[in-house]
XYZ file of C-alpha atoms in Angstrom:
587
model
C 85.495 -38.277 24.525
C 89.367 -39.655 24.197
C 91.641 -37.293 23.411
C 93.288 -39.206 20.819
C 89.733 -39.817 19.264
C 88.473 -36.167 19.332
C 92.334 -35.998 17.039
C 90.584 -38.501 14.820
C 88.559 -37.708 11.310
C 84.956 -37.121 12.532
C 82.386 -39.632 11.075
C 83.691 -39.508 7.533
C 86.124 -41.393 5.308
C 88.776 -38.926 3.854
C 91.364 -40.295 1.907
C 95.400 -39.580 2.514
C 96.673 -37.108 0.241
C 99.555 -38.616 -2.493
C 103.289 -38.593 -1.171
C 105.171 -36.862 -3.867
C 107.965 -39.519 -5.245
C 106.632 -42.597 -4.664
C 107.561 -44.761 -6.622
C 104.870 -47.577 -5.551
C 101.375 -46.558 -5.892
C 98.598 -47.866 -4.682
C 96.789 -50.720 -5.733
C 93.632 -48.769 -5.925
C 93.032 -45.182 -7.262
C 91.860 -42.995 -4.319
C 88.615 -42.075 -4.268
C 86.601 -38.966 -3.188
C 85.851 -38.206 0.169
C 83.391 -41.024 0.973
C 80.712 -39.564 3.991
C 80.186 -42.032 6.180
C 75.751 -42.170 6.305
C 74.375 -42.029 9.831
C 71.899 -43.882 9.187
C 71.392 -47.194 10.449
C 69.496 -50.305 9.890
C 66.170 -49.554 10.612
C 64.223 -51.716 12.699
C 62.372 -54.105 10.330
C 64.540 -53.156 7.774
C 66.391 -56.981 6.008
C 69.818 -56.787 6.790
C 71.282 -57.770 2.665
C 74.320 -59.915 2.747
C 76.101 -62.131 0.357
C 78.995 -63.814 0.613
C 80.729 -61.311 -1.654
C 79.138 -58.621 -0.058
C 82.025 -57.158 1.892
C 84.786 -57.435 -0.558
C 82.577 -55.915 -3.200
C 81.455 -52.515 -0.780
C 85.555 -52.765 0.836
C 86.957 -51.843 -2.657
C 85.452 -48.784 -2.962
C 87.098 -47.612 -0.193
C 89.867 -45.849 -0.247
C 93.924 -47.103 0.510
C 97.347 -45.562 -0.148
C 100.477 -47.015 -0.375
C 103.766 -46.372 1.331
C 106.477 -43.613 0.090
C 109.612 -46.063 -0.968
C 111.231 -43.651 -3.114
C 114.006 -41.024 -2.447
C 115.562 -40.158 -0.215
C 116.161 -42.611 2.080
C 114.491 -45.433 0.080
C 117.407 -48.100 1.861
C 116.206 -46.921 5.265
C 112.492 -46.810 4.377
C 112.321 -50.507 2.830
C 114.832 -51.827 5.806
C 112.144 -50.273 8.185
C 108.966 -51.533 6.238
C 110.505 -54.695 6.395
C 111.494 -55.091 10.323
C 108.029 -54.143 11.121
C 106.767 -56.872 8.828
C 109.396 -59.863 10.800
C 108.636 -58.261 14.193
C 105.262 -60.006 14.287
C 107.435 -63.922 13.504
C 110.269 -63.230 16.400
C 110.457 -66.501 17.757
C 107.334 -68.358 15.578
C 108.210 -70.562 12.975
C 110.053 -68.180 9.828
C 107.044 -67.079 7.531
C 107.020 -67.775 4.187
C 106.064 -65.696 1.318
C 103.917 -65.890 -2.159
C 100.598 -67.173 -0.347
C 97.552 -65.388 -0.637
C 94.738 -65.229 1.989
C 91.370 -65.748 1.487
C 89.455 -64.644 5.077
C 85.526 -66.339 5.809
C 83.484 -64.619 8.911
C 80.558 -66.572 7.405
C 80.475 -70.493 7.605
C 77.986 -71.057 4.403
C 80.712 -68.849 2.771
C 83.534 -71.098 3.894
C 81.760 -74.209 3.887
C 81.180 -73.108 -0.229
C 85.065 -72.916 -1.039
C 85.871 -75.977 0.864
C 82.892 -78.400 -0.832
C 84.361 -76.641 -4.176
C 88.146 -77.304 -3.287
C 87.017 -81.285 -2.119
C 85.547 -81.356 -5.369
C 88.757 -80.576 -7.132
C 89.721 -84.323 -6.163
C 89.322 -86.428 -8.443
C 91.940 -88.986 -9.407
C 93.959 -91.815 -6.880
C 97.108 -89.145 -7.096
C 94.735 -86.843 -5.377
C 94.356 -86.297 -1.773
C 91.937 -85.350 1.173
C 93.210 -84.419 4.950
C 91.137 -83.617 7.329
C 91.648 -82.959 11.046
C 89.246 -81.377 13.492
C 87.424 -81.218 17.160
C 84.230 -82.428 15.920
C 83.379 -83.375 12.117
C 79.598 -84.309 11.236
C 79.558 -86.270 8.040
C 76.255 -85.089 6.926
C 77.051 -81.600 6.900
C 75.163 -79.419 4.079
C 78.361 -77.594 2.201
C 75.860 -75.812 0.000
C 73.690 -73.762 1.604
C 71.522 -71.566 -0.488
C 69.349 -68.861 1.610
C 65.838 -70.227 -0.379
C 65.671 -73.679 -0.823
C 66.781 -76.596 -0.449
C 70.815 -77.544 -0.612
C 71.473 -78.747 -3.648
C 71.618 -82.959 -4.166
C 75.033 -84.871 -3.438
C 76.666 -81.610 -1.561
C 76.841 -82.918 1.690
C 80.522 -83.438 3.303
C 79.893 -87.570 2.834
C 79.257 -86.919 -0.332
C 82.442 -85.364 -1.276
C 83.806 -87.889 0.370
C 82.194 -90.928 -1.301
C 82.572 -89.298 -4.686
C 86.523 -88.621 -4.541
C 88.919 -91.310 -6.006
C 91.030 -89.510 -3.968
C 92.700 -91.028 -1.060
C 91.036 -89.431 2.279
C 92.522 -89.538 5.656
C 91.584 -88.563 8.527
C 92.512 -87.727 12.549
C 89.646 -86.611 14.846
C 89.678 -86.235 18.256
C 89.035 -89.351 20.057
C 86.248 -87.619 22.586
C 85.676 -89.427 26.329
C 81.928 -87.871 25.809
C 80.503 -90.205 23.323
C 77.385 -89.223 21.853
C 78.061 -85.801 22.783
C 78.979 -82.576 20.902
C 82.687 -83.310 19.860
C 82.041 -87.268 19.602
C 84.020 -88.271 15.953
C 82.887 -91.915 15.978
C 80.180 -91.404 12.844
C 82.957 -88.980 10.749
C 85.632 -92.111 11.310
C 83.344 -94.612 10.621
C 82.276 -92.880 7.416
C 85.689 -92.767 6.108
C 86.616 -96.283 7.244
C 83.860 -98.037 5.087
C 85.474 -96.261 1.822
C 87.356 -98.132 0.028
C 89.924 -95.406 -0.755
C 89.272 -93.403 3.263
C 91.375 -94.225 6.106
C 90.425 -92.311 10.013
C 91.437 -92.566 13.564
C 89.734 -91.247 16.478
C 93.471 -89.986 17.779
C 93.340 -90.906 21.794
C 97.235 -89.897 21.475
C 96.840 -88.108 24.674
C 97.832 -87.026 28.221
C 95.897 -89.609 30.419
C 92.516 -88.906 31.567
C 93.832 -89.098 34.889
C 97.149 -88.161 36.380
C 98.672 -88.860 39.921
C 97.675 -87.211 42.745
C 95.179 -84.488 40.295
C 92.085 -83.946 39.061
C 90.611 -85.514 36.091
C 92.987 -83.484 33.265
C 92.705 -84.327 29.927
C 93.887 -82.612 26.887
C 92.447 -82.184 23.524
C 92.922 -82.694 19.652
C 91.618 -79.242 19.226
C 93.417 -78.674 15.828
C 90.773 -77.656 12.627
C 92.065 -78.412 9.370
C 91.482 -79.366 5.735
C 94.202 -79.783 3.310
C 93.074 -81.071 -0.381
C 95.792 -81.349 -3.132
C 93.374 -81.386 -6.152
C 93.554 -80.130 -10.327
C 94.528 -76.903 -8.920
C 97.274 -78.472 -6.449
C 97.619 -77.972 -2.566
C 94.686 -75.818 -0.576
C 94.667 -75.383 2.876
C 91.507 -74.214 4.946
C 92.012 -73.721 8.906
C 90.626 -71.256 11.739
C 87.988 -72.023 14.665
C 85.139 -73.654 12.253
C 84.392 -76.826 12.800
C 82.807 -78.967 9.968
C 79.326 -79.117 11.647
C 75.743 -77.994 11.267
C 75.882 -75.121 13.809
C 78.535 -72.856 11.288
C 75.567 -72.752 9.088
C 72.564 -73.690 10.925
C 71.192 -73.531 14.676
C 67.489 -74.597 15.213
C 66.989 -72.930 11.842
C 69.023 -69.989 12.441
C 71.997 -68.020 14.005
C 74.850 -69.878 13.229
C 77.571 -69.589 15.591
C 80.036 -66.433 14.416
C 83.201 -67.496 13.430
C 86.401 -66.829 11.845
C 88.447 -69.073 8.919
C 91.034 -68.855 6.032
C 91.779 -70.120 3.104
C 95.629 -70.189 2.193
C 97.240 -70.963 -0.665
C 101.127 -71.227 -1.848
C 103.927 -72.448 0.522
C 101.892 -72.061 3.752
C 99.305 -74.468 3.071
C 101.832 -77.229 2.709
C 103.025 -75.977 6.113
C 99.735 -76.933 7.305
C 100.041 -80.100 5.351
C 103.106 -80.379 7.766
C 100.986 -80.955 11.098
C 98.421 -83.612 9.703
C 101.842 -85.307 8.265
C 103.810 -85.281 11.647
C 100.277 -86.587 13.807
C 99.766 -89.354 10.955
C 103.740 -90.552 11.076
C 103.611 -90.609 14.168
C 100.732 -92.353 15.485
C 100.949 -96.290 16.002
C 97.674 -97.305 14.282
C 98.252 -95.798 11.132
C 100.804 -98.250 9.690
C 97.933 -100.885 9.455
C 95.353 -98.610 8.010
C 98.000 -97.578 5.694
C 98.664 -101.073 4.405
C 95.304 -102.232 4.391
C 93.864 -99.364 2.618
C 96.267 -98.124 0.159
C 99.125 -100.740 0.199
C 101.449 -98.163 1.128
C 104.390 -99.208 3.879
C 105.823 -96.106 6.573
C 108.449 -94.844 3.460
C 105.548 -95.241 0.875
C 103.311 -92.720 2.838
C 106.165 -90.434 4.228
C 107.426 -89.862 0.393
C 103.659 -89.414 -0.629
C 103.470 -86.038 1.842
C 107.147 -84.554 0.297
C 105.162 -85.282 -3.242
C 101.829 -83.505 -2.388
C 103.753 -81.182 -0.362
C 105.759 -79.865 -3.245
C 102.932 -79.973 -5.327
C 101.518 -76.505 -7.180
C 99.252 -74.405 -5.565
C 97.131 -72.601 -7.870
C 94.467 -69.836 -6.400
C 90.956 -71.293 -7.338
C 88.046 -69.001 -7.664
C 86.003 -68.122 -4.449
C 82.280 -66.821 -3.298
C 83.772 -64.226 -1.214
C 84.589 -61.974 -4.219
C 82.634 -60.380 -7.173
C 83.178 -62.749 -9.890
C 85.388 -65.206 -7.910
C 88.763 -63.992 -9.162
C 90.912 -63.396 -6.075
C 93.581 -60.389 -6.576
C 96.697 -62.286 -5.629
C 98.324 -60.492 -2.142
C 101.542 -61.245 -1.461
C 100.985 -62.524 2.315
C 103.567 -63.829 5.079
C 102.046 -66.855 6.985
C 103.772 -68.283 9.770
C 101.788 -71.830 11.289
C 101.946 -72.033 14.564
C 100.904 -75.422 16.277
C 100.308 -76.200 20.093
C 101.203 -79.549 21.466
C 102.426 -80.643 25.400
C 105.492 -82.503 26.545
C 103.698 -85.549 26.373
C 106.369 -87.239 28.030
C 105.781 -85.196 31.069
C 102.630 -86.259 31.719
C 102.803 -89.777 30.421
C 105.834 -91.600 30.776
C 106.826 -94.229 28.277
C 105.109 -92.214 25.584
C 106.095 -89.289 23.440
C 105.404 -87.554 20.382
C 108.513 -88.104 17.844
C 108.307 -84.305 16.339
C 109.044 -81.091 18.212
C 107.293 -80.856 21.592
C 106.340 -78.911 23.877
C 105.369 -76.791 20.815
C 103.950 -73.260 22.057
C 104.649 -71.749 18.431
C 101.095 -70.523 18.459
C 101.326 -68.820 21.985
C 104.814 -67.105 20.230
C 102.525 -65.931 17.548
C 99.650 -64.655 19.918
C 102.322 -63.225 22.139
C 104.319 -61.093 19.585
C 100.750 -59.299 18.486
C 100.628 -58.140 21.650
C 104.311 -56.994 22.954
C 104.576 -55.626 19.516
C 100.664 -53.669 19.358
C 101.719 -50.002 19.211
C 98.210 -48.633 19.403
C 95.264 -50.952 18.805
C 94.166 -54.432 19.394
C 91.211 -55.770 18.695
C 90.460 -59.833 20.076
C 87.587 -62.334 19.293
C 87.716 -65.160 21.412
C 85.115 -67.323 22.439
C 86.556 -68.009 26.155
C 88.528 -64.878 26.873
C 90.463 -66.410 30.038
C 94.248 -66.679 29.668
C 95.582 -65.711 32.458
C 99.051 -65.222 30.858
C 96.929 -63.377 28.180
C 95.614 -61.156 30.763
C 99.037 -60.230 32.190
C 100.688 -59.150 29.017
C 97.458 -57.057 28.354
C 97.680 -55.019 31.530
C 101.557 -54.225 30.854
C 100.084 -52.708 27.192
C 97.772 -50.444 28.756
C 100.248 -48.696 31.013
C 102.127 -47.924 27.727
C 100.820 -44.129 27.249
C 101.090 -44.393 23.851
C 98.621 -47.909 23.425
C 95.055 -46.388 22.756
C 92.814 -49.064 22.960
C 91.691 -52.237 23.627
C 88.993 -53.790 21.873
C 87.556 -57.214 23.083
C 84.676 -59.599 21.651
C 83.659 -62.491 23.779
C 81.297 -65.282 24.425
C 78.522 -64.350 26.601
C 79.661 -65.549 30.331
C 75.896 -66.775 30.516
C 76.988 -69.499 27.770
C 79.300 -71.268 30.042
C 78.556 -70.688 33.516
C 74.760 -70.174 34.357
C 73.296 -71.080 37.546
C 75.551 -74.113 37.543
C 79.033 -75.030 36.322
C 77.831 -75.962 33.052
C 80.879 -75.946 30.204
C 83.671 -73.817 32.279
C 83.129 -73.541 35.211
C 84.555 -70.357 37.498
C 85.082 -68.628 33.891
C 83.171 -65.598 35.403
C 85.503 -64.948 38.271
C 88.314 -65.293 35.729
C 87.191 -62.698 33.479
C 86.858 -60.295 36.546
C 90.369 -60.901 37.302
C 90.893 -59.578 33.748
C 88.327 -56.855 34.459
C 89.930 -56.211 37.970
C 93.193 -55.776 36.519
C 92.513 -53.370 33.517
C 90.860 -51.323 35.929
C 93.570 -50.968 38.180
C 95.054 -49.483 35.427
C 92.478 -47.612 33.426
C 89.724 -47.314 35.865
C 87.881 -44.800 33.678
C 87.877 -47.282 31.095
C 89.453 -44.932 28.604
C 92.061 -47.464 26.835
C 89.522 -50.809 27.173
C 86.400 -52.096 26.560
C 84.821 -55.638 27.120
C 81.849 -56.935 24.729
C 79.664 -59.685 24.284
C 77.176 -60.701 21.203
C 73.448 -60.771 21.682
C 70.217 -62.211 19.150
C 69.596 -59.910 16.428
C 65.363 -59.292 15.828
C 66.165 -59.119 12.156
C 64.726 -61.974 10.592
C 67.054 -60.782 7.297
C 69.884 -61.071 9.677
C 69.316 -64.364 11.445
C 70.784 -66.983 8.870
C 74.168 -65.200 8.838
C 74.535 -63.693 12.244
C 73.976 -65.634 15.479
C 74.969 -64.643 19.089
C 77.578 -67.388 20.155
C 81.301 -66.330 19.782
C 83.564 -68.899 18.366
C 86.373 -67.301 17.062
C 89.696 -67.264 17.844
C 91.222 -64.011 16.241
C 93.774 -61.024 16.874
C 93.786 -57.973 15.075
C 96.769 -55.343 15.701
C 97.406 -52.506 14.836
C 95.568 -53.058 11.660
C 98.131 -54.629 10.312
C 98.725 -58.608 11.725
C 95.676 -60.740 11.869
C 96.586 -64.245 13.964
C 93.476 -66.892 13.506
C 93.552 -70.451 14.181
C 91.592 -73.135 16.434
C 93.109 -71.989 19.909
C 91.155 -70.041 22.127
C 92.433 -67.864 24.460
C 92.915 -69.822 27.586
C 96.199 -71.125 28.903
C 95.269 -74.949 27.527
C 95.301 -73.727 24.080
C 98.648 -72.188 24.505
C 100.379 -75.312 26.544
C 98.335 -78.326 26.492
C 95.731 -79.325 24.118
C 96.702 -79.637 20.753
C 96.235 -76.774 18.071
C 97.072 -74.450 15.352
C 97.734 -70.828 14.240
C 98.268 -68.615 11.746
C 100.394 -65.512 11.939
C 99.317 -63.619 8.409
C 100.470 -59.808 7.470
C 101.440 -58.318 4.096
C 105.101 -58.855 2.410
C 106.887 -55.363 2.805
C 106.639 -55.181 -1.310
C 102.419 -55.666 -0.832
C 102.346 -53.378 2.135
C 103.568 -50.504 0.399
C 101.651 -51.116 -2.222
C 98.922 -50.579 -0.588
C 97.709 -54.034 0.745
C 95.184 -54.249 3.832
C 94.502 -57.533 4.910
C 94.260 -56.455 8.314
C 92.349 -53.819 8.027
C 89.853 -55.388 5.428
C 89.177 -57.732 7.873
C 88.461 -55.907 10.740
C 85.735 -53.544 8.666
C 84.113 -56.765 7.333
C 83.655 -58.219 10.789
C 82.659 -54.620 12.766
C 80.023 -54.222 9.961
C 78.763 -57.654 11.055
C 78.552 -57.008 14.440
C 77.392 -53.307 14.540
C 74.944 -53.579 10.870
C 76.761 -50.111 9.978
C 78.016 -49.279 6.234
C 81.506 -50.375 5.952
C 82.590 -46.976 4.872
C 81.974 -46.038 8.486
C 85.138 -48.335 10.060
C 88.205 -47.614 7.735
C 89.790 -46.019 10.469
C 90.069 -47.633 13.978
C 89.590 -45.138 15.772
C 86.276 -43.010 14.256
C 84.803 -46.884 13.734
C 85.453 -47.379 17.909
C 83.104 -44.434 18.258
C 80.071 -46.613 16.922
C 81.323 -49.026 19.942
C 81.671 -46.660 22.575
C 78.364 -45.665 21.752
C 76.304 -48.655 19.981
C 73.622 -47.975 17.487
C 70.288 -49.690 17.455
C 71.288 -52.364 15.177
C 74.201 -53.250 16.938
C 74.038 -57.128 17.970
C 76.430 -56.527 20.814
C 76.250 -55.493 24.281
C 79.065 -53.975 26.661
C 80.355 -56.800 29.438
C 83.188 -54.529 30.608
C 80.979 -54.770 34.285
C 82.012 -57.447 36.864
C 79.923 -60.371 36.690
C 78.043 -62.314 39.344
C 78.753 -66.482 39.655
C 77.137 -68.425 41.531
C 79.910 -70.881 41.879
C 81.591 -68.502 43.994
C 78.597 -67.802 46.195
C 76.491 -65.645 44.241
C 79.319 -62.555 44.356
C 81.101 -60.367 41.569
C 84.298 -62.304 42.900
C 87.831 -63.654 41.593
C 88.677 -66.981 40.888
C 92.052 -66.701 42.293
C 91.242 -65.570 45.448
C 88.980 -68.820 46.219
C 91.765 -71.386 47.017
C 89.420 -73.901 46.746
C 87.914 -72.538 42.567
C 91.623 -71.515 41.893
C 92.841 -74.956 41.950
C 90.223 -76.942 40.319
C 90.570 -73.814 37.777
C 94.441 -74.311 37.672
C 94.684 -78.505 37.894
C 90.874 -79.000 35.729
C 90.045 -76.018 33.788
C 92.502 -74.563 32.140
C 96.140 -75.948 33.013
C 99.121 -74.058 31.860
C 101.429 -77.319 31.131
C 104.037 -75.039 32.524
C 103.059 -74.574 35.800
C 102.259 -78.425 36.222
């Protein structure tokens, strides 16, 4: 047993006491103690789930707020609100007033988006979408029994909307593969009111004297000004099939938000600067909606400034959403492309590593916990700041979630080739640190025998998340490799309470990081309030976990059937380096 955990609560939920002169109290009255069961699924049992499932069991749990009141109330608030900024240092400033709506289910996100398209209706309306890989006839309504209801397909929000609709997908080498845009661009094309590009706007395919190193439109995005005004949805869910369905079952697990207020037009901000910028779209912009480069560029200030109201969502009892005072910062990734293709250049800020700033200050500023989900898990500048926070002998513990190595590299190279030597580096590393594996912990998802379980759970990590500390969640499209950071194009939010909503009581964090554990381990929420009694259902996995420990060295057989590291194979380390995962600052 840790020390620090044998400190912790034992397997119940207790409630903080009240601090006498508060003058902010919770949000929530506290409840009783709330024993955690020991029970667990039992084997057969149908694992019940809704959409609002976790937000309605999460309420009855217990929160207190934060002691503003004298004495010391100056000192108190300056503090609360320092450790609310420390998470921005260096990221775009965050702004306030937004509230957060979180998905770990795609039906459930795929819901709220079909009803936020649906919110536009007139020409003044308007319809962004940006993404990796879009699939027009994507169901957006997926009932468990049944069949989808009629005209709720993603074309069919689309043909339906006098809205305009515009769109930028990646422009894919890999045609008719996964990631291949050409039917989603199409689609929008033949509307009369829809205007798309496959975006090639790109670092060459080939460079001088490398390997074949392309970069990516990674970004995943909708933005809908509608009757309620501006809505932004982003995250690591693409608009496909597999969030919802795979061969029937086990959509791929991933994360998503919804934001509303001054951050979604922020988001707004990144399809505006690709658009503006790109040399095609002045055509499509004239042919399509008679608008000239100043006609277009005073459309986004007008949406942009437009209201924001919060609509209602599936994720909640009822739909209401209890507005949360949130700080979002959007971080974007995008390369000098200058650099690596002279004569051309994006004409808004770049190199742009505001998401690595805002993946980078969870971790420098983590003062006991982080937990990751990441469906590559092979940063190597990643790796290096994680070592340095597990020498500090206060950090307690690092939590990871990762794609199955199996997924990528299997008797072959398949998608990433010499991943598994990479992520023994990272395994090498903590363990020259923690060798008794007492601060860190590596995991992987596996196929749950629940047939109750199997149309909201599946076993492929996609998400691209950081929880600290309980308190800062960043979630966007990058993963964690050092492409994402420096080279292919993406975004990131940065999301945490306002001081005011913190004291008050607000978890966003925290919420979060129950809602997702429950998924994974098919435990009662009440059992992972705290971080540290909920890592003891980990460290020791119950029978209806769907998640096995990977903390061991794996075998690849791309470097000759051995438990060995990318980087010391000169040969692996630079096709891993110049190929696989370039850091566009080392090149």
């Amino acid at each position: 047993m840790l020390w620090w955990l044998e400190m912790e609560n034992k397997d119940h939920v207790t409630p903080a006491k009240p601090i006498p002169g508060a003058i902010i109290p919770p949000k929530r009255p506290l409840l009783p103690t709330v024993p955690a069961r020991s029970e667990i699924t039992k084997p057969g049992e149908p694992f019940t789930n809704s959409c609002s499932t976790d937000a309605e069991e999460i309420a009855k749990l217990p929160t207190q707020g934060i002691d503003l009141g004298w004495p010391n109330e100056r000192m108190k608030w300056k503090r609360l609100t320092e450790n609310a900024m420390k998470w921005f240092d260096g990221a775009p400033r965050p702004s306030t007033g937004n509230v957060v709506v979180p998905y770990i289910y795609g039906r459930c996100a795929f819901d709220d988006i079909a009803e936020a398209l649906a919110t536009a209706i007139s020409s003044d309306h308007r319809i962004y979408l940006v993404g990796w890989w879009y699939e027009p006839d994507t169901p957006m309504k997926n009932p468990l029994v049944g069949d989808p209801p009629v005209n709720t397909l993603l074309q069919d929000y689309l043909k339906n909307t006098k809205a305009q609709v515009r769109g930028l997908f990646w422009n894919s080498p890999l045609k008719g593969r996964d990631g291949d845009n050409k039917k989603i661009a199409d689609f929008i094309n033949s509307l009369p009111n829809g205007a798309a590009l496959e975006d090639a706007k790109l670092i060459e395919v080939k460079l001088p004297n490398r390997l074949w190193l392309p970069n990516i439109h990674h970004q995943k995005l909708i933005v809908v000004s509608g009757v309620f005004g501006l809505v932004a949805f982003l995250g690591g869910m693409d608009v496909n099939k597999t969030r919802v369905n795979v061969f029937g079952n086990m959509p791929l697990h991933d994360v998503h938000v919804r934001l509303n207020g001054p951050s979604a037009a922020e988001a707004l901000s990144i399809f505006r600067d690709r658009w503006m910028d790109h040399p095609s779209t002045p055509e499509l912009d004239s042919a399509k909606f008679q608008m000239n480069p100043d006609d277009v560029r005073q459309d986004f200030i007008r949406v942009a400034a437009s209201k924001s109201e919060v609509m209602d969502t599936c994720t909640v009892p009822g739909g209401k959403v209890k507005p949360r005072g949130m700080l979002v910062s959007i971080g974007r990734t995008f390369p000098n492309l200058a650099k690596f293709k002279p004569g051309d250049s994006y004409r808004f800020k770049n190199p742009d590593q505001s998401a690595w700033q805002l993946v980078k200050n969870g971790i420098t500023n983590a003062k006991e916990f982080i937990y990751i989900e990441d469906q590559y898990l092979v940063s190597r500048r990643v790796k290096d700041l994680l070592v340095e926070k597990l020498k500090e002998p206060n950090f307690k513990f690092l939590l990871i979630l990762m794609g199955n190595s199996k997924a990528f590299e299997d008797k072959g190279a398949g998608e990433f080739p010499y991943l598994i030597g990479v992520r023994n580096e990272f395994r090498t590393d903590f363990a020259k640190v923690d060798p008794g594996r007492k601060k860190w912990r590596m995991f992987s998802l596996k196929q749950t025998t629940d047939s109750g379980r199997r149309p909201w759970c599946g076993e492929f990590v996609h998400s691209k998340l950081w929880i600290v500390d309980d308190q800062y969640v960043a979630v966007g499209s990058a993963n964690c490799d050092d492409r994402g950071y420096t080279y292919d194009t993406e975004i990131m939010a940065g999301i945490t309470e306002e001081p005011i909503e913190r004291a008050a009581g607000g978890r966003f964090a925290r919420d979060l990081r129950i809602a997702l554990w429950r998924k994974h381990l098919g435990l009662d929420h009440s059992h992972f309030v705290n971080f540290a009694v909920g890592l003891k259902h980990w460290l020791t996995l119950p029978a209806s976990a769907m998640v096995f420990d990977s903390s061991d060295l794996e075998e690849s057989s791309l470097l000759n059937d051995t438990k060995g590291l990318t980087r010391d194979d000169p040969t692996a380390n630079f096709r891993w380096t110049h190929w696989l995962d370039p850091d566009a600052d080392k090149l």
